[in-house]
Each structure stands twice: as structure tokens, then as C-alpha cells.
Coordinates of C-alpha atoms in Angstrom, one line a residue:
Chain V
M1 CA 117.9 31.9 73.0
M2 CA 120.4 33.1 71.6
L3 CA 122.3 30.3 70.4
Q4 CA 119.0 28.2 68.8
P5 CA 119.8 29.2 65.2
I6 CA 123.1 27.5 65.5
L7 CA 122.4 25.2 67.9
N8 CA 122.3 22.1 65.7
S9 CA 125.4 23.1 64.0
L10 CA 126.8 24.2 67.5
N11 CA 125.8 20.3 68.8
S12 CA 127.3 18.8 65.6
K13 CA 131.2 20.1 67.6
C14 CA 133.4 19.3 69.6
I15 CA 132.9 21.5 72.7
V16 CA 134.5 20.8 76.1
L17 CA 133.5 22.5 79.3
A18 CA 136.7 23.2 81.2
S19 CA 134.9 23.4 84.9
T20 CA 133.9 20.5 87.7
S21 CA 130.7 23.5 88.8
P22 CA 127.5 22.0 89.0
R23 CA 125.8 24.5 88.4
R24 CA 128.3 25.9 85.5
K25 CA 127.4 22.0 84.0
L26 CA 124.0 22.9 84.3
L27 CA 123.3 26.0 83.1
L28 CA 124.8 25.2 79.7
E29 CA 122.5 22.1 79.2
N30 CA 119.5 24.1 79.8
I31 CA 120.3 26.4 76.8
G32 CA 120.5 22.9 74.8
L33 CA 124.2 22.1 74.7
K34 CA 125.9 19.4 74.0
F35 CA 129.4 20.0 75.4
K36 CA 131.8 17.2 78.2
V37 CA 133.4 18.6 80.6
I38 CA 137.2 18.0 81.2
P39 CA 138.2 19.3 84.8
S40 CA 141.5 21.4 84.8
K41 CA 144.4 20.3 87.3
F42 CA 145.6 24.1 87.8
E43 CA 145.1 24.5 91.8
E44 CA 143.4 27.4 91.8
N45 CA 146.2 29.1 94.3
L46 CA 147.4 32.5 92.6
S47 CA 148.6 35.2 95.3
K48 CA 145.3 37.3 95.9
E49 CA 147.7 40.4 96.7
S50 CA 150.7 40.2 93.4
F51 CA 146.9 41.1 91.9
C52 CA 145.8 45.4 91.5
S53 CA 142.2 44.5 91.8
P54 CA 139.9 41.3 92.0
L55 CA 138.8 41.3 88.2
D56 CA 142.4 40.9 88.6
Y57 CA 142.6 38.0 90.0
V58 CA 140.0 36.5 88.3
A59 CA 140.1 36.8 85.2
E60 CA 144.1 35.6 86.2
T61 CA 142.2 32.4 87.9
A62 CA 139.8 31.6 84.5
K63 CA 142.6 31.6 82.1
Q64 CA 144.9 29.9 84.2
K65 CA 141.7 27.0 84.6
T66 CA 141.2 27.2 81.2
L67 CA 145.2 26.8 79.4
D68 CA 145.7 23.6 81.1
V69 CA 142.9 22.0 79.8
V70 CA 143.7 23.7 76.6
H71 CA 147.3 22.7 76.7
R72 CA 146.4 18.4 77.6
L73 CA 143.8 18.7 74.6
Y74 CA 146.4 20.7 71.8
S75 CA 149.4 18.4 72.7
S76 CA 147.4 15.3 72.5
E77 CA 147.1 13.3 69.1
V78 CA 143.3 13.5 68.5
P79 CA 142.5 16.7 66.8
P80 CA 141.2 19.8 69.2
P81 CA 138.1 20.4 70.2
D82 CA 136.3 23.6 68.2
L83 CA 135.2 25.2 71.7
I84 CA 136.5 25.2 75.4
I85 CA 135.1 26.8 77.1
G86 CA 136.9 27.2 80.6
A87 CA 135.4 30.1 83.8
D88 CA 135.9 31.5 87.0
T89 CA 133.9 33.5 90.0
I90 CA 134.6 35.6 93.2
V91 CA 132.7 37.1 95.1
T92 CA 133.8 41.0 96.1
L93 CA 133.1 43.0 98.6
G94 CA 135.5 46.7 98.2
N95 CA 138.8 44.8 97.6
E96 CA 137.5 42.6 99.2
I97 CA 137.4 38.8 97.6
F98 CA 134.8 36.3 99.3
E99 CA 136.3 32.3 98.4
K100 CA 134.0 29.3 100.1
P101 CA 134.2 29.2 103.1
N102 CA 136.6 26.5 104.9
S103 CA 133.9 25.9 108.0
R104 CA 130.9 26.2 109.3
E105 CA 132.4 29.4 111.4
H106 CA 133.7 31.4 108.6
A107 CA 130.2 30.2 106.4
V108 CA 128.7 32.6 109.3
E109 CA 130.9 35.2 109.2
V110 CA 130.9 35.7 105.4
L111 CA 127.0 35.8 105.8
T112 CA 127.0 38.3 108.1
R113 CA 129.6 40.5 106.4
L114 CA 127.0 40.5 102.8
S115 CA 123.7 41.3 105.0
G116 CA 122.3 44.1 104.6
S117 CA 124.5 45.6 102.2
S118 CA 125.6 45.3 98.4
H119 CA 129.0 42.3 97.4
E120 CA 129.6 42.6 93.5
V121 CA 129.4 38.7 92.2
I122 CA 131.9 38.6 88.4
T123 CA 133.0 35.5 86.7
S124 CA 135.6 35.9 83.9
V125 CA 134.8 33.8 80.7
V126 CA 137.6 32.3 79.0
L127 CA 136.1 30.3 75.2
V128 CA 139.3 29.3 73.7
T129 CA 138.9 28.7 69.3
Q130 CA 141.1 26.9 66.8
S131 CA 143.2 28.7 64.6
P132 CA 145.5 27.8 61.3
A133 CA 148.3 30.0 63.1
E134 CA 150.8 29.2 66.1
P135 CA 150.0 28.0 68.9
K136 CA 146.6 26.4 66.8
Y137 CA 143.9 28.2 68.7
S138 CA 143.1 31.5 70.1
I139 CA 141.8 33.3 73.4
V140 CA 138.9 35.6 73.8
Q141 CA 137.8 36.3 77.2
F142 CA 135.7 38.3 79.1
H143 CA 133.4 38.6 81.9
S144 CA 130.5 39.7 83.9
Q145 CA 129.8 41.8 86.8
T146 CA 126.9 41.8 89.0
E147 CA 125.6 43.6 92.2
V148 CA 123.4 41.3 94.5
V149 CA 122.0 43.4 97.4
M150 CA 121.5 40.9 100.4
G151 CA 118.7 41.1 102.9
D152 CA 119.2 42.3 106.3
L153 CA 119.6 38.6 108.0
S154 CA 119.3 37.7 111.3
Q155 CA 121.9 36.4 113.0
R156 CA 119.2 33.1 114.3
V157 CA 118.4 32.9 109.9
I158 CA 122.3 32.9 109.3
E159 CA 123.2 30.6 111.6
A160 CA 119.5 28.2 110.0
Y161 CA 120.6 28.2 107.3
V162 CA 124.6 27.5 107.2
D163 CA 122.7 24.7 109.2
T164 CA 121.4 23.2 106.0
G165 CA 125.3 22.9 104.4
E166 CA 124.4 24.8 101.2
P167 CA 127.0 27.7 102.1
M168 CA 129.6 25.8 102.1
D169 CA 130.6 25.0 98.7
K170 CA 129.8 28.4 97.2
A171 CA 132.3 31.8 96.9
G172 CA 130.3 34.2 99.6
G173 CA 128.7 31.7 101.1
Y174 CA 125.7 31.5 99.4
G175 CA 123.7 29.5 96.3
I176 CA 121.4 32.1 94.8
Q177 CA 119.3 29.3 93.0
D178 CA 118.7 27.2 95.4
L179 CA 118.1 27.8 99.9
G180 CA 119.4 31.3 99.2
S181 CA 117.4 32.7 97.2
T182 CA 116.1 34.2 99.4
L183 CA 118.1 36.4 101.1
I184 CA 118.3 38.6 98.1
Q185 CA 116.4 41.5 98.1
R186 CA 117.6 42.5 94.7
V187 CA 120.2 41.7 92.0
N188 CA 121.7 44.7 89.8
G189 CA 122.8 42.3 86.2
D190 CA 122.7 39.3 85.2
Y191 CA 121.6 36.6 87.3
F192 CA 123.0 33.9 85.8
N193 CA 126.9 35.3 86.9
V194 CA 125.5 35.5 90.5
I195 CA 125.0 31.4 89.4
G196 CA 129.3 31.5 87.8
F197 CA 128.0 31.5 84.4
P198 CA 126.8 35.1 82.5
L199 CA 124.4 33.6 79.2
H200 CA 123.7 36.4 78.0
L201 CA 127.3 37.8 77.2
F202 CA 128.1 33.6 76.0
A203 CA 125.6 33.5 73.7
K204 CA 126.7 36.5 72.1
E205 CA 130.7 35.6 72.1
V206 CA 129.7 32.1 70.3
L207 CA 127.6 33.9 67.6
R208 CA 130.6 35.5 66.8
L209 CA 132.9 33.2 66.5
F210 CA 130.5 30.7 65.3
P211 CA 128.4 32.7 63.0
E212 CA 127.2 29.6 61.1
Chain W
M1 CA 117.2 30.5 103.8
M2 CA 115.4 33.3 105.7
L3 CA 112.2 30.7 106.7
Q4 CA 114.5 28.3 107.4
P5 CA 114.3 29.1 111.8
I6 CA 110.8 28.7 111.3
L7 CA 110.5 25.8 108.4
N8 CA 109.4 23.2 110.7
S9 CA 107.0 25.1 112.2
L10 CA 105.4 26.5 109.2
N11 CA 105.5 23.2 108.0
S12 CA 103.6 21.8 110.6
K13 CA 100.6 23.9 109.2
C14 CA 98.1 24.4 106.2
I15 CA 99.4 26.5 103.6
V16 CA 97.8 26.6 100.3
L17 CA 99.1 28.1 96.6
A18 CA 95.9 29.5 94.6
S19 CA 97.9 29.0 91.7
T20 CA 98.5 27.0 89.0
S21 CA 101.2 28.5 87.6
P22 CA 103.8 25.5 87.1
R23 CA 106.8 28.0 88.2
R24 CA 105.4 29.4 91.6
K25 CA 105.1 25.8 92.6
L26 CA 109.0 25.3 91.7
L27 CA 110.4 27.6 93.7
L28 CA 108.3 27.2 96.4
E29 CA 108.8 23.7 96.4
N30 CA 112.4 24.7 95.9
I31 CA 113.2 26.4 99.2
G32 CA 111.5 23.3 101.5
L33 CA 107.7 25.1 101.6
K34 CA 105.3 22.1 101.9
F35 CA 101.6 23.4 100.3
K36 CA 98.5 22.2 98.6
V37 CA 97.2 23.9 95.2
I38 CA 93.3 24.7 95.1
P39 CA 93.0 26.6 91.6
S40 CA 91.9 29.7 91.0
K41 CA 88.1 29.9 89.0
F42 CA 88.1 33.6 88.7
E43 CA 88.3 34.4 85.1
E44 CA 91.3 36.1 84.2
N45 CA 89.3 39.6 82.3
L46 CA 88.9 42.1 84.3
S47 CA 89.4 45.4 81.7
K48 CA 92.6 47.1 81.6
E49 CA 91.6 50.0 80.7
S50 CA 89.0 50.5 83.6
F51 CA 92.8 50.5 85.7
C52 CA 95.7 53.9 86.3
S53 CA 97.8 51.7 86.0
P54 CA 99.2 48.3 85.1
L55 CA 99.8 47.4 88.9
D56 CA 96.4 48.7 89.6
Y57 CA 95.3 46.1 87.2
V58 CA 97.9 43.3 88.5
A59 CA 96.9 43.8 91.4
E60 CA 93.5 43.8 91.3
T61 CA 93.7 40.8 89.6
A62 CA 95.9 39.1 92.0
K63 CA 92.8 39.7 94.7
Q64 CA 90.5 38.2 92.7
K65 CA 92.3 35.1 92.0
T66 CA 92.9 34.9 95.8
L67 CA 89.5 36.0 96.9
D68 CA 88.0 32.8 95.1
V69 CA 89.8 30.5 96.6
V70 CA 89.4 32.4 99.8
H71 CA 86.2 31.7 99.6
R72 CA 85.2 28.8 98.7
L73 CA 87.3 27.7 102.0
Y74 CA 86.0 29.8 104.6
S75 CA 82.7 28.8 103.3
S76 CA 83.6 24.7 104.0
E77 CA 82.5 23.1 106.7
V78 CA 86.6 21.5 107.1
P79 CA 89.4 24.1 109.1
P80 CA 90.4 27.3 106.4
P81 CA 93.7 26.9 106.1
D82 CA 96.3 28.8 108.2
L83 CA 97.7 30.7 105.1
I84 CA 96.4 31.2 101.4
I85 CA 99.5 32.4 99.1
G86 CA 97.5 33.9 96.0
A87 CA 99.9 35.8 92.8
D88 CA 99.2 37.6 89.1
T89 CA 102.4 38.7 86.9
I90 CA 102.2 41.0 84.2
V91 CA 105.0 42.5 81.9
T92 CA 104.7 46.1 81.6
L93 CA 106.3 48.5 78.6
G94 CA 105.2 52.1 79.8
N95 CA 101.5 51.4 80.0
E96 CA 100.8 48.7 78.3
I97 CA 100.3 44.9 79.4
F98 CA 101.8 41.8 77.8
E99 CA 100.2 38.4 78.6
K100 CA 101.1 36.1 77.6
P101 CA 101.0 35.4 73.6
N102 CA 97.7 34.4 71.1
S103 CA 99.7 33.0 68.8
R104 CA 103.1 32.5 67.0
E105 CA 102.8 35.9 65.2
H106 CA 101.7 37.3 68.2
A107 CA 104.7 35.6 70.0
V108 CA 106.6 37.5 67.6
E109 CA 105.8 40.7 67.5
V110 CA 105.9 41.4 71.3
L111 CA 110.0 39.6 71.2
T112 CA 109.9 42.4 68.6
R113 CA 108.6 45.1 71.4
L114 CA 110.8 44.0 74.1
S115 CA 114.0 42.9 72.4
G116 CA 117.0 45.6 72.5
S117 CA 114.9 47.3 75.5
S118 CA 113.8 47.4 78.7
H119 CA 110.5 46.4 80.2
E120 CA 108.9 45.7 83.5
V121 CA 107.6 42.7 85.2
I122 CA 105.4 43.1 88.2
T123 CA 103.6 41.0 90.7
S124 CA 101.5 41.5 92.9
V125 CA 100.9 38.9 95.8
V126 CA 98.2 38.0 98.2
L127 CA 98.6 36.3 101.7
V128 CA 95.4 35.7 103.6
T129 CA 95.6 34.2 107.4
Q130 CA 92.8 33.1 109.5
S131 CA 91.3 36.4 111.7
P132 CA 89.3 36.7 115.3
A133 CA 87.4 38.8 113.3
E134 CA 84.6 38.9 110.4
P135 CA 84.9 38.0 107.7
K136 CA 88.0 35.7 109.5
Y137 CA 90.4 36.6 107.1
S138 CA 92.9 38.6 107.0
I139 CA 94.2 40.2 103.6
V140 CA 98.1 41.3 103.1
Q141 CA 98.7 42.2 99.6
F142 CA 102.3 43.7 97.9
H143 CA 104.2 43.5 95.0
S144 CA 108.1 43.5 93.2
Q145 CA 108.7 45.3 90.3
T146 CA 111.8 44.2 88.4
E147 CA 113.4 46.3 85.4
V148 CA 114.5 43.4 82.8
V149 CA 116.9 44.6 79.6
M150 CA 116.6 42.2 77.0
G151 CA 119.2 42.1 74.3
D152 CA 119.3 43.3 70.7
L153 CA 117.4 40.3 69.3
S154 CA 117.9 39.8 65.9
Q155 CA 114.4 38.8 63.7
R156 CA 116.3 35.0 63.0
V157 CA 116.8 34.1 66.8
I158 CA 113.5 35.1 67.8
E159 CA 111.9 33.1 64.8
A160 CA 114.1 30.8 65.8
Y161 CA 113.0 30.7 69.8
V162 CA 109.5 31.3 69.1
D163 CA 109.6 28.3 67.0
T164 CA 110.7 25.6 70.5
G165 CA 107.2 27.0 72.1
E166 CA 108.8 28.4 75.2
P167 CA 106.9 31.1 74.5
M168 CA 103.8 30.6 74.1
D169 CA 102.3 29.8 78.2
K170 CA 104.5 32.8 79.6
A171 CA 103.5 36.8 79.7
G172 CA 106.0 38.8 78.1
G173 CA 106.7 35.9 75.8
Y174 CA 109.8 34.7 77.0
G175 CA 110.7 31.6 80.0
I176 CA 114.0 33.8 82.0
Q177 CA 114.7 30.4 83.6
D178 CA 115.0 28.6 80.4
L179 CA 116.0 28.9 76.7
G180 CA 114.8 32.8 77.5
S181 CA 118.2 32.7 79.6
T182 CA 120.7 33.8 76.9
L183 CA 118.1 36.4 75.9
I184 CA 118.4 38.3 78.5
Q185 CA 121.2 41.2 79.2
R186 CA 120.7 42.0 82.8
V187 CA 117.8 42.5 85.3
N188 CA 116.8 45.3 88.4
G189 CA 115.4 43.7 91.6
D190 CA 114.4 40.9 92.4
Y191 CA 115.2 37.8 89.1
F192 CA 112.6 35.3 90.7
N193 CA 109.6 38.2 90.5
V194 CA 110.2 38.0 86.5
I195 CA 109.6 34.3 87.4
G196 CA 106.7 34.9 88.5
F197 CA 107.6 34.9 92.6
P198 CA 109.5 37.4 94.4
L199 CA 110.7 35.3 97.2
H200 CA 112.9 37.4 99.0
L201 CA 109.9 39.9 100.7
F202 CA 107.3 37.0 100.1
A203 CA 109.9 35.2 103.4
K204 CA 109.8 38.9 105.0
E205 CA 106.4 38.5 105.3
V206 CA 106.0 35.2 106.0
L207 CA 108.4 35.6 108.9
R208 CA 106.8 38.6 110.5
L209 CA 103.4 37.0 109.8
F210 CA 104.8 33.4 111.7
P211 CA 107.6 34.7 113.4
E212 CA 108.1 31.6 115.5

């Protein structure tokens, strides 16, 4: 794993994940990283229409979610963390953005749209480290985009999948890592980005930020 | 998941996985399939040089591994299983085939070869179902090929990764689903095929074999 040479050193630092996604937490635990989760209180309610592209929207949402945690931790009495990690993930088809379905019918509708075609998953990641200069922290932000080709799903398959309950808390209405695994014909890009966190790019950036 | 509509019906059948790979077992359990594992006794020692291509080699190995279990189960007193699943996975670079590394040095050598470039992972799957005609079973065989682009790994990263022990029981010397996740820049094709089993193609074939 990319961070193996600096893992002991990294795990002696204070690292915060500013995201409540259980899938992001699991991905980062799975590579051996030690961190604590501090949820963002940012309400994810930016107006999609005011952004030029889905990428601009997800990048701003990721930044605002992370900055909420940054502001709280950097204004506290205790020293701020060495690294704060934030992220947001969206599913897009053309310029349309798919978030978590809000009902069973909505999940069926979204999956019917995605079935038999190719869509994009974009995750924007924000890394915040301490800095000597004001505002005492610096921000690195990057994103990863993965093309996902979903198989041609019959209405019967879609309805039965929605009835498992799995689609409800997931952008785009599917979980590629669980029951949804069989629905996906192919991905083109970072697979982990589809789960919600681009591990390779993250590891490269962390190696750059903490070379030793 | 693709098999959801027929999952209850499938799980009332006798299904055998003719593979000891813990990763294949986990992938199939993860989609809710019930089955028992019966290991093949086929020695995986076909001469690579006698095959025209890596695909021919992996297809023949998968077939022989599965047929060993088929012959035992179809010659026993008890009725044979409704479905026997076999598979084999290889990593190839050009016409060269990479199997499990046989030493620490070999693992470092293989990862050094794969670092910073693109290789292919091929899994051949064999499905055996009962048939009225002799030899009383029929075979469906298919394969999936996924391109994997590995990041540019420093010697320090490779050595530290090999020291985790993860590469030793894996074709190509890496595990994309664990610590190795951070090493992979992108995949182009079925991600699960890289772990050792192409779930989408499998589900499509099983739906065709057991429509109800």
C-alpha cells in the first residue's frame, strides 16, 4: 500500500475524517489508517442551478462540509489536528446530478434511468493541514471521476433490488460494493471512487504532504 | 442485485463452489448466494508454453479444476448438485503470465514489473448444470478481462508493501481489495474480476440458466 513506508509516522499524528459516511470510514480503516470521525454540520443544500457543472457543485459541497469542521477545530483551545479529511460524492448523467433517493419510487426511477447506460461518479476530496501563516491552515483539494457502465436491468430486477433497501442511503441508488456489485458491467477509473473515496489519489497526496 | 428475483429459488438448490479462494467465497456470499465449497484436487500444473495465449491457459486450468469436482460428484451415489461453479484467475503482461509469487524477492520483482504500467487480469468461469443427455451435465464457460493501471511505485513503497505479507498468496502479487487498493490508479472493466470473480457476467449467465 502506498502509505506503508510512512504509516507508523502518520498514525502517530492526529487525523480527523470530517464525514459520517460509513463506507469512507471503512475504506480508510482498511488501509490501516488511524483517525477519528467528526461529523460536519454543514447542511448540504447548495443550489445545484447556481453551479456551471456537477464538478463545481460537488467541489463546493466537499469544501463547505470540511470547512465547517476546520473552523470548529481551529477555534478551539486544543491544538488542531495534523490532517483533516473531507469529501463529497455525486452521481451524474450529463449535467443531471443524482443524490440519495428520497423514496422507493424515486429509487426505481433513478435506477431505470441509469440501467443499460454509462454514468459518472465524481468524488471531491479536501485535505487540510496546519500552516504557519494565517489562517493557520492550508487546503489541498482534488477530485476523481469514474465512468460506470450499468448492465441492462429488467424492471423485475430493479424492483427486487430496491426492495432489499440497499439503494436508499446511496447516491445514484446503488451500492457497488454490496448487492449492487452484480449490476455493474464495468468501471473505467478508480473503483474506490465509486464507493466514495479515491484511495490512490489520496495516498499520493498524503505522501506529498507528509513525506516522512 | 441481478439475481434478487430468483434468489430464494436459487438458494433452495444445491450449489457447489469448486474453488478454495477465500475471496471468491466472500464475493458470492456477499451477494446472498448459499453454496458449499468443494475443493478441486486438480494440480494446477499445465504447461504455459503449450497454449497459444494466456486466455487459452486460464480457460483450460479453470475447466480442469472444475471437471475434477464434477467427475467426483457425478459418479457418487447421491444426486449431483444443480450448479457447480469453477474459476481461475491470472495476471498477464503481454504474453507473460504472473501467478502467485514464490518468495519475497519474486514479489518485489513482479510488482516492479507491474508498477507504472497497465496489465490485464483474466478470470475464466465454468458453470456446470444437470442435463438429461449423456454425460448428464452441460458446461457453460465464459471469461472476463479487466485492464488494471498500477501507479508508479517507488522501491520503498514496493518493499514496504511486500513486507506486509499481503502479496504472497495473490496472482500478480497484489490484493486490490485490501492494502493494495491504494496502488491501483484505475481499472477498465469489471473490478470484481480483478478480485477473482466477474459478478455481473456470472449473474447474467445464472439468470439465463435458471430463469425462474
